[in-house]
Amino acid sequence: MTLLNRIVSTACLALLLAANAAGAESLASIPNPRARNGTWVTDTSATLDPDVVTRLNERAAAFERDTTSEIAIVVIRSLDGLTIEEASNKLFQMWGIGKKNRDNGLLFLWSTGDRRVRVEVGYGLEGALPDGKVGAILDQYVIPRFKANQFGQGVLDGVDALIAVAKNQPLALTSPSTSSYDGTKRWPDWLPLLGVPPIGLAGLVGFRKWRRRRPRRCPQCQASMTRLDETQDDQHLSKGELAEENLGSVDYDVWQCPSCAHHFTLRYPKWFSKYGECPQCHNRTLLRTQETLEAATTSHSGTAQVTENCGFCTFTRSFKKTLPRISESSSSSGGGGSSSSFGGGSSGGGGASRGY
């Protein structure tokens, strides 16, 4: 190879590396749509059509106006070396999506170059949108569209589904995530709400208890199965699952067939728990604490120190979070642009991720 060819090859390699670096975006460089122009969508990849962005902004504005909950839709080219779980959690905390003290925020993050999508759920919406249901929404409403290269429609369908469930509206889910392991289809969580006469919260709790403990038949020999007690089922749980049970974030039921010894495990995340999903071991064992370093005012933003520790694995991290400047006007009155930023909500890492 001549000296000239070597120089040309080196220059081409440098340009390629520079192009790849240009495709990566640091989280700090992603524009906050609320602070930028009072909207809800950021698409630095220029993938979404303008009419899709408009429709997403309309849906998000109506969602905030009707419920005070906030949803951010973010499309980027690259995760800049982070996992999508790390990126979504950090971005959620940086922007403070959801209202302060209600933590009713959602983040729909899609990295086009990594072909990964995630929905991050604030503490206050984890009851309506547990991890399994979020995963089922992605499986049914988003990923099939993405695989068919119908990206805009996939984002629209996914956002519509998330908003519907967050508002306690009925949503058809046929994903395996919504069925019990014995092949018997579960009743939808919202079915008791359609009862006549209305059965209220007590009836809903009773229905969920019945659904959990109803008799089950073995999928192999059709014999009646037995639900093991708390001591017996521990023998069938992994160390991570045992940690979740000990922390009270998830409860597990193990059903065993007395005839053929076949067994399966059912997972029941608690509606209200201070623990979120750990980005390292993916158990619901992550505890997050926050200490305000500088309070936000109407004239400037504040800062807080966030510390996260997993009660099962070795994961730990600490980072500073920007507290958005307090809006002098009501943060929920405009719905389409009067607020200067998101409302200061938090997430514990709940949600689901998918590749395509």
GROMACS .gro file of C-alpha atoms in nm:
model
  356
    1MET     CA    1   0.000   0.000   0.000
    2THR     CA    2   0.141   0.337  -0.099
    3LEU     CA    3   0.179   0.625   0.143
    4LEU     CA    4  -0.101   0.811  -0.034
    5ASN     CA    5  -0.337   0.515   0.000
    6ARG     CA    6  -0.255   0.487   0.369
    7ILE     CA    7  -0.330   0.854   0.421
    8VAL     CA    8  -0.662   0.823   0.236
    9SER     CA    9  -0.756   0.510   0.434
   10THR     CA   10  -0.672   0.677   0.764
   11ALA     CA   11  -0.873   0.985   0.671
   12CYS     CA   12  -1.173   0.771   0.574
   13LEU     CA   13  -1.153   0.581   0.903
   14ALA     CA   14  -1.137   0.908   1.098
   15LEU     CA   15  -1.442   1.040   0.913
   16LEU     CA   16  -1.633   0.717   0.985
   17LEU     CA   17  -1.552   0.733   1.355
   18ALA     CA   18  -1.653   1.098   1.364
   19ALA     CA   19  -1.983   1.016   1.194
   20ASN     CA   20  -2.054   0.742   1.446
   21ALA     CA   21  -1.972   0.975   1.733
   22ALA     CA   22  -2.200   1.238   1.584
   23GLY     CA   23  -2.484   0.986   1.587
   24ALA     CA   24  -2.452   0.939   1.962
   25GLU     CA   25  -2.631   1.185   2.183
   26SER     CA   26  -2.554   1.260   2.544
   27LEU     CA   27  -2.862   1.283   2.764
   28ALA     CA   28  -2.783   1.644   2.849
   29SER     CA   29  -2.803   1.737   2.481
   30ILE     CA   30  -3.156   1.601   2.433
   31PRO     CA   31  -3.395   1.900   2.433
   32ASN     CA   32  -3.661   1.903   2.703
   33PRO     CA   33  -3.977   1.967   2.497
   34ARG     CA   34  -4.159   2.139   2.783
   35ALA     CA   35  -3.873   2.383   2.843
   36ARG     CA   36  -3.811   2.431   2.470
   37ASN     CA   37  -4.159   2.513   2.343
   38GLY     CA   38  -4.416   2.375   2.587
   39THR     CA   39  -4.478   2.052   2.392
   40TRP     CA   40  -4.432   1.687   2.483
   41VAL     CA   41  -4.234   1.531   2.197
   42THR     CA   42  -3.862   1.540   2.117
   43ASP     CA   43  -3.742   1.369   1.800
   44THR     CA   44  -3.374   1.442   1.744
   45SER     CA   45  -3.357   1.164   1.485
   46ALA     CA   46  -3.617   1.333   1.261
   47THR     CA   47  -3.787   0.995   1.220
   48LEU     CA   48  -4.147   1.088   1.298
   49ASP     CA   49  -4.361   1.269   1.041
   50PRO     CA   50  -4.476   1.619   1.145
   51ASP     CA   51  -4.842   1.512   1.155
   52VAL     CA   52  -4.751   1.223   1.389
   53VAL     CA   53  -4.568   1.466   1.620
   54THR     CA   54  -4.872   1.694   1.617
   55ARG     CA   55  -5.108   1.411   1.707
   56LEU     CA   56  -4.879   1.290   1.985
   57ASN     CA   57  -4.862   1.641   2.132
   58GLU     CA   58  -5.243   1.665   2.119
   59ARG     CA   59  -5.282   1.332   2.300
   60ALA     CA   60  -5.023   1.420   2.564
   61ALA     CA   61  -5.175   1.762   2.625
   62ALA     CA   62  -5.524   1.613   2.668
   63PHE     CA   63  -5.380   1.347   2.902
   64GLU     CA   64  -5.223   1.613   3.124
   65ARG     CA   65  -5.532   1.833   3.110
   66ASP     CA   66  -5.770   1.550   3.204
   67THR     CA   67  -5.560   1.372   3.468
   68THR     CA   68  -5.259   1.600   3.554
   69SER     CA   69  -5.038   1.303   3.449
   70GLU     CA   70  -4.752   1.378   3.210
   71ILE     CA   71  -4.605   1.176   2.925
   72ALA     CA   72  -4.288   1.255   2.732
   73ILE     CA   73  -4.221   1.094   2.394
   74VAL     CA   74  -3.851   1.093   2.300
   75VAL     CA   75  -3.692   0.955   1.984
   76ILE     CA   76  -3.312   0.955   1.955
   77ARG     CA   77  -3.052   0.800   1.727
   78SER     CA   78  -2.829   0.638   1.988
   79LEU     CA   79  -2.808   0.560   2.359
   80ASP     CA   80  -2.446   0.683   2.375
   81GLY     CA   81  -2.321   0.361   2.532
   82LEU     CA   82  -2.593   0.337   2.798
   83THR     CA   83  -2.852   0.065   2.828
   84ILE     CA   84  -3.199   0.188   2.745
   85GLU     CA   85  -3.299   0.125   3.108
   86GLU     CA   86  -3.019   0.353   3.233
   87ALA     CA   87  -3.093   0.620   2.974
   88SER     CA   88  -3.467   0.629   3.037
   89ASN     CA   89  -3.430   0.640   3.415
   90LYS     CA   90  -3.171   0.918   3.403
   91LEU     CA   91  -3.369   1.121   3.151
   92PHE     CA   92  -3.686   1.076   3.359
   93GLN     CA   93  -3.511   1.207   3.668
   94MET     CA   94  -3.334   1.492   3.486
   95TRP     CA   95  -3.662   1.626   3.350
   96GLY     CA   96  -3.881   1.535   3.649
   97ILE     CA   97  -4.166   1.392   3.440
   98GLY     CA   98  -4.496   1.388   3.629
   99LYS     CA   99  -4.627   1.610   3.903
  100LYS     CA  100  -4.424   1.652   4.220
  101ASN     CA  101  -4.548   1.438   4.511
  102ARG     CA  102  -4.778   1.250   4.270
  103ASP     CA  103  -4.504   1.103   4.047
  104ASN     CA  104  -4.760   1.044   3.772
  105GLY     CA  105  -4.525   1.055   3.476
  106LEU     CA  106  -4.452   0.833   3.176
  107LEU     CA  107  -4.157   0.832   2.937
  108PHE     CA  108  -4.174   0.664   2.597
  109LEU     CA  109  -3.811   0.639   2.479
  110TRP     CA  110  -3.713   0.495   2.140
  111SER     CA  111  -3.354   0.465   2.018
  112THR     CA  112  -3.370   0.412   1.643
  113GLY     CA  113  -3.005   0.313   1.600
  114ASP     CA  114  -3.014   0.061   1.884
  115ARG     CA  115  -3.358  -0.069   1.779
  116ARG     CA  116  -3.474  -0.052   2.141
  117VAL     CA  117  -3.782   0.101   2.297
  118ARG     CA  118  -3.872   0.148   2.663
  119VAL     CA  119  -4.156   0.286   2.870
  120GLU     CA  120  -4.048   0.425   3.208
  121VAL     CA  121  -4.327   0.456   3.466
  122GLY     CA  122  -4.341   0.698   3.758
  123TYR     CA  123  -4.407   0.573   4.109
  124GLY     CA  124  -4.764   0.703   4.110
  125LEU     CA  125  -4.867   0.510   3.796
  126GLU     CA  126  -4.708   0.174   3.877
  127GLY     CA  127  -5.039   0.050   4.019
  128ALA     CA  128  -5.220   0.107   3.690
  129LEU     CA  129  -4.918   0.020   3.474
  130PRO     CA  130  -4.717  -0.262   3.636
  131ASP     CA  131  -4.415  -0.393   3.448
  132GLY     CA  132  -4.598  -0.692   3.297
  133LYS     CA  133  -4.879  -0.483   3.156
  134VAL     CA  134  -4.637  -0.230   3.007
  135GLY     CA  135  -4.449  -0.516   2.842
  136ALA     CA  136  -4.776  -0.655   2.704
  137ILE     CA  137  -4.860  -0.314   2.554
  138LEU     CA  138  -4.521  -0.298   2.383
  139ASP     CA  139  -4.558  -0.656   2.258
  140GLN     CA  140  -4.903  -0.600   2.113
  141TYR     CA  141  -4.925  -0.236   2.009
  142VAL     CA  142  -4.569  -0.122   1.935
  143ILE     CA  143  -4.328  -0.397   1.833
  144PRO     CA  144  -4.545  -0.548   1.554
  145ARG     CA  145  -4.572  -0.203   1.394
  146PHE     CA  146  -4.200  -0.143   1.429
  147LYS     CA  147  -4.120  -0.478   1.269
  148ALA     CA  148  -4.343  -0.377   0.977
  149ASN     CA  149  -4.157  -0.041   0.951
  150GLN     CA  150  -4.475   0.144   1.055
  151PHE     CA  151  -4.287   0.343   1.315
  152GLY     CA  152  -4.512   0.645   1.349
  153GLN     CA  153  -4.822   0.430   1.390
  154GLY     CA  154  -4.640   0.211   1.642
  155VAL     CA  155  -4.558   0.512   1.860
  156LEU     CA  156  -4.915   0.644   1.829
  157ASP     CA  157  -5.069   0.307   1.915
  158GLY     CA  158  -4.835   0.257   2.208
  159VAL     CA  159  -4.900   0.602   2.353
  160ASP     CA  160  -5.277   0.561   2.308
  161ALA     CA  161  -5.266   0.226   2.490
  162LEU     CA  162  -5.058   0.362   2.778
  163ILE     CA  163  -5.286   0.661   2.823
  164ALA     CA  164  -5.597   0.441   2.814
  165VAL     CA  165  -5.467   0.211   3.088
  166ALA     CA  166  -5.340   0.503   3.298
  167LYS     CA  167  -5.692   0.650   3.280
  168ASN     CA  168  -5.845   0.315   3.386
  169GLN     CA  169  -6.009   0.267   3.048
  170PRO     CA  170  -6.061  -0.087   2.912
  171LEU     CA  171  -5.789  -0.214   2.678
  172ALA     CA  172  -5.778  -0.546   2.497
  173LEU     CA  173  -5.452  -0.727   2.569
  174THR     CA  174  -5.386  -1.068   2.420
  175SER     CA  175  -5.015  -1.088   2.498
  176PRO     CA  176  -4.894  -1.392   2.698
  177SER     CA  177  -4.793  -1.141   2.966
  178THR     CA  178  -5.161  -1.108   3.060
  179SER     CA  179  -5.231  -1.481   3.088
  180SER     CA  180  -5.159  -1.716   3.374
  181TYR     CA  181  -4.888  -1.975   3.327
  182ASP     CA  182  -5.135  -2.262   3.326
  183GLY     CA  183  -5.282  -2.147   2.997
  184THR     CA  184  -5.605  -2.017   3.151
  185LYS     CA  185  -5.675  -1.663   3.037
  186ARG     CA  186  -5.699  -1.412   3.317
  187TRP     CA  187  -5.990  -1.181   3.347
  188PRO     CA  188  -5.887  -0.823   3.262
  189ASP     CA  189  -5.806  -0.606   3.563
  190TRP     CA  190  -6.079  -0.361   3.462
  191LEU     CA  191  -6.360  -0.618   3.432
  192PRO     CA  192  -6.496  -0.563   3.786
  193LEU     CA  193  -6.539  -0.194   3.702
  194LEU     CA  194  -6.801  -0.295   3.443
  195GLY     CA  195  -7.013  -0.487   3.693
  196VAL     CA  196  -7.378  -0.398   3.753
  197PRO     CA  197  -7.428  -0.268   4.008
  198PRO     CA  198  -7.081  -0.111   4.063
  199ILE     CA  199  -6.886  -0.319   4.312
  200GLY     CA  200  -6.639  -0.052   4.423
  201LEU     CA  201  -6.289  -0.089   4.562
  202ALA     CA  202  -6.378  -0.366   4.806
  203GLY     CA  203  -6.526  -0.570   4.522
  204LEU     CA  204  -6.219  -0.510   4.307
  205VAL     CA  205  -5.989  -0.630   4.583
  206GLY     CA  206  -6.210  -0.934   4.636
  207PHE     CA  207  -6.209  -1.011   4.266
  208ARG     CA  208  -5.830  -0.991   4.247
  209LYS     CA  209  -5.803  -1.224   4.547
  210TRP     CA  210  -6.040  -1.472   4.384
  211ARG     CA  211  -5.855  -1.454   4.054
  212ARG     CA  212  -5.528  -1.526   4.232
  213ARG     CA  213  -5.651  -1.821   4.436
  214ARG     CA  214  -5.909  -1.975   4.204
  215PRO     CA  215  -5.867  -2.350   4.141
  216ARG     CA  216  -5.627  -2.443   3.862
  217ARG     CA  217  -5.578  -2.761   3.664
  218CYS     CA  218  -5.244  -2.907   3.565
  219PRO     CA  219  -5.170  -2.829   3.198
  220GLN     CA  220  -5.005  -3.171   3.163
  221CYS     CA  221  -5.237  -3.421   3.332
  222GLN     CA  222  -5.544  -3.202   3.407
  223ALA     CA  223  -5.541  -3.291   3.776
  224SER     CA  224  -5.633  -3.027   4.034
  225MET     CA  225  -5.327  -2.835   4.146
  226THR     CA  226  -5.228  -2.721   4.495
  227ARG     CA  227  -5.113  -2.372   4.588
  228LEU     CA  228  -4.803  -2.413   4.807
  229ASP     CA  229  -4.773  -2.222   5.131
  230GLU     CA  230  -4.511  -1.952   5.186
  231THR     CA  231  -4.255  -2.194   5.328
  232GLN     CA  232  -4.299  -2.459   5.060
  233ASP     CA  233  -4.294  -2.218   4.765
  234ASP     CA  234  -3.957  -2.072   4.872
  235GLN     CA  235  -3.793  -2.392   4.747
  236HIS     CA  236  -3.905  -2.311   4.392
  237LEU     CA  237  -3.807  -1.943   4.385
  238SER     CA  238  -3.479  -1.795   4.267
  239LYS     CA  239  -3.265  -1.586   4.501
  240GLY     CA  240  -3.384  -1.269   4.327
  241GLU     CA  241  -3.748  -1.367   4.366
  242LEU     CA  242  -3.691  -1.445   4.734
  243ALA     CA  243  -3.535  -1.100   4.776
  244GLU     CA  244  -3.841  -0.938   4.617
  245GLU     CA  245  -4.071  -1.126   4.854
  246ASN     CA  246  -3.860  -1.038   5.158
  247LEU     CA  247  -3.867  -0.669   5.062
  248GLY     CA  248  -4.242  -0.684   4.999
  249SER     CA  249  -4.225  -0.552   4.643
  250VAL     CA  250  -4.351  -0.871   4.475
  251ASP     CA  251  -4.540  -1.175   4.595
  252TYR     CA  252  -4.510  -1.515   4.428
  253ASP     CA  253  -4.748  -1.810   4.419
  254VAL     CA  254  -4.624  -2.157   4.328
  255TRP     CA  255  -4.882  -2.410   4.209
  256GLN     CA  256  -4.789  -2.778   4.207
  257CYS     CA  257  -4.962  -3.084   4.071
  258PRO     CA  258  -4.983  -3.365   4.333
  259SER     CA  259  -5.021  -3.618   4.052
  260CYS     CA  260  -4.732  -3.548   3.813
  261ALA     CA  261  -4.534  -3.291   4.022
  262HIS     CA  262  -4.555  -3.028   3.747
  263HIS     CA  263  -4.539  -2.677   3.890
  264PHE     CA  264  -4.539  -2.315   3.776
  265THR     CA  265  -4.488  -1.977   3.942
  266LEU     CA  266  -4.712  -1.671   3.919
  267ARG     CA  267  -4.578  -1.321   3.988
  268TYR     CA  268  -4.784  -1.051   4.162
  269PRO     CA  269  -4.612  -0.709   4.190
  270LYS     CA  270  -4.747  -0.500   4.477
  271TRP     CA  271  -4.957  -0.203   4.372
  272PHE     CA  272  -4.772   0.032   4.600
  273SER     CA  273  -4.406  -0.026   4.675
  274LYS     CA  274  -4.105   0.196   4.734
  275TYR     CA  275  -3.891  -0.046   4.532
  276GLY     CA  276  -3.836  -0.024   4.158
  277GLU     CA  277  -3.670  -0.245   3.898
  278CYS     CA  278  -3.292  -0.269   3.921
  279PRO     CA  279  -3.125  -0.199   3.584
  280GLN     CA  280  -2.854  -0.456   3.662
  281CYS     CA  281  -3.036  -0.764   3.796
  282HIS     CA  282  -3.387  -0.660   3.681
  283ASN     CA  283  -3.544  -0.754   4.012
  284ARG     CA  284  -3.782  -0.514   4.182
  285THR     CA  285  -3.532  -0.449   4.458
  286LEU     CA  286  -3.404  -0.098   4.385
  287LEU     CA  287  -3.451   0.162   4.658
  288ARG     CA  288  -3.419   0.526   4.558
  289THR     CA  289  -3.370   0.817   4.797
  290GLN     CA  290  -3.345   1.185   4.716
  291GLU     CA  291  -3.196   1.476   4.910
  292THR     CA  292  -3.256   1.833   4.799
  293LEU     CA  293  -2.930   2.028   4.772
  294GLU     CA  294  -3.075   2.350   4.637
  295ALA     CA  295  -3.448   2.414   4.628
  296ALA     CA  296  -3.604   2.530   4.303
  297THR     CA  297  -3.770   2.871   4.294
  298THR     CA  298  -3.970   3.068   4.040
  299SER     CA  299  -3.648   3.228   3.915
  300HIS     CA  300  -3.407   2.933   3.894
  301SER     CA  301  -3.397   2.553   3.897
  302GLY     CA  302  -3.268   2.351   4.191
  303THR     CA  303  -3.060   2.038   4.240
  304ALA     CA  304  -3.102   1.717   4.435
  305GLN     CA  305  -2.873   1.423   4.511
  306VAL     CA  306  -3.029   1.092   4.415
  307THR     CA  307  -2.896   0.765   4.556
  308GLU     CA  308  -3.002   0.422   4.433
  309ASN     CA  309  -2.914   0.090   4.595
  310CYS     CA  310  -3.028  -0.260   4.506
  311GLY     CA  311  -3.136  -0.485   4.790
  312PHE     CA  312  -3.029  -0.793   4.599
  313CYS     CA  313  -2.728  -0.736   4.372
  314THR     CA  314  -2.427  -0.504   4.392
  315PHE     CA  315  -2.583  -0.222   4.191
  316THR     CA  316  -2.548   0.126   4.338
  317ARG     CA  317  -2.527   0.471   4.188
  318SER     CA  318  -2.556   0.832   4.286
  319PHE     CA  319  -2.624   1.129   4.063
  320LYS     CA  320  -2.747   1.486   4.076
  321LYS     CA  321  -3.093   1.565   3.947
  322THR     CA  322  -3.211   1.901   3.821
  323LEU     CA  323  -3.526   2.022   3.996
  324PRO     CA  324  -3.731   2.221   3.745
  325ARG     CA  325  -3.800   2.586   3.808
  326ILE     CA  326  -4.136   2.640   3.977
  327SER     CA  327  -4.391   2.781   3.735
  328GLU     CA  328  -4.572   3.090   3.856
  329SER     CA  329  -4.884   2.978   3.672
  330SER     CA  330  -5.071   2.654   3.732
  331SER     CA  331  -4.879   2.365   3.579
  332SER     CA  332  -5.197   2.188   3.476
  333SER     CA  333  -5.404   2.475   3.340
  334GLY     CA  334  -5.256   2.507   2.994
  335GLY     CA  335  -5.220   2.147   2.881
  336GLY     CA  336  -5.050   2.263   2.564
  337GLY     CA  337  -4.773   2.497   2.659
  338SER     CA  338  -4.817   2.727   2.959
  339SER     CA  339  -4.584   2.522   3.180
  340SER     CA  340  -4.213   2.590   3.150
  341SER     CA  341  -4.111   2.231   3.225
  342PHE     CA  342  -4.233   1.901   3.361
  343GLY     CA  343  -4.372   1.892   3.711
  344GLY     CA  344  -4.092   1.735   3.917
  345GLY     CA  345  -4.204   1.372   3.929
  346SER     CA  346  -3.989   1.066   4.000
  347SER     CA  347  -3.951   0.709   3.881
  348GLY     CA  348  -3.814   0.406   4.059
  349GLY     CA  349  -3.718   0.220   3.743
  350GLY     CA  350  -4.054   0.057   3.677
  351GLY     CA  351  -4.157  -0.015   3.320
  352ALA     CA  352  -4.054  -0.245   3.036
  353SER     CA  353  -3.812  -0.255   2.742
  354ARG     CA  354  -3.822  -0.432   2.409
  355GLY     CA  355  -3.602  -0.478   2.103
  356TYR     CA  356  -3.720  -0.541   1.748
   0.00000   0.00000   0.00000
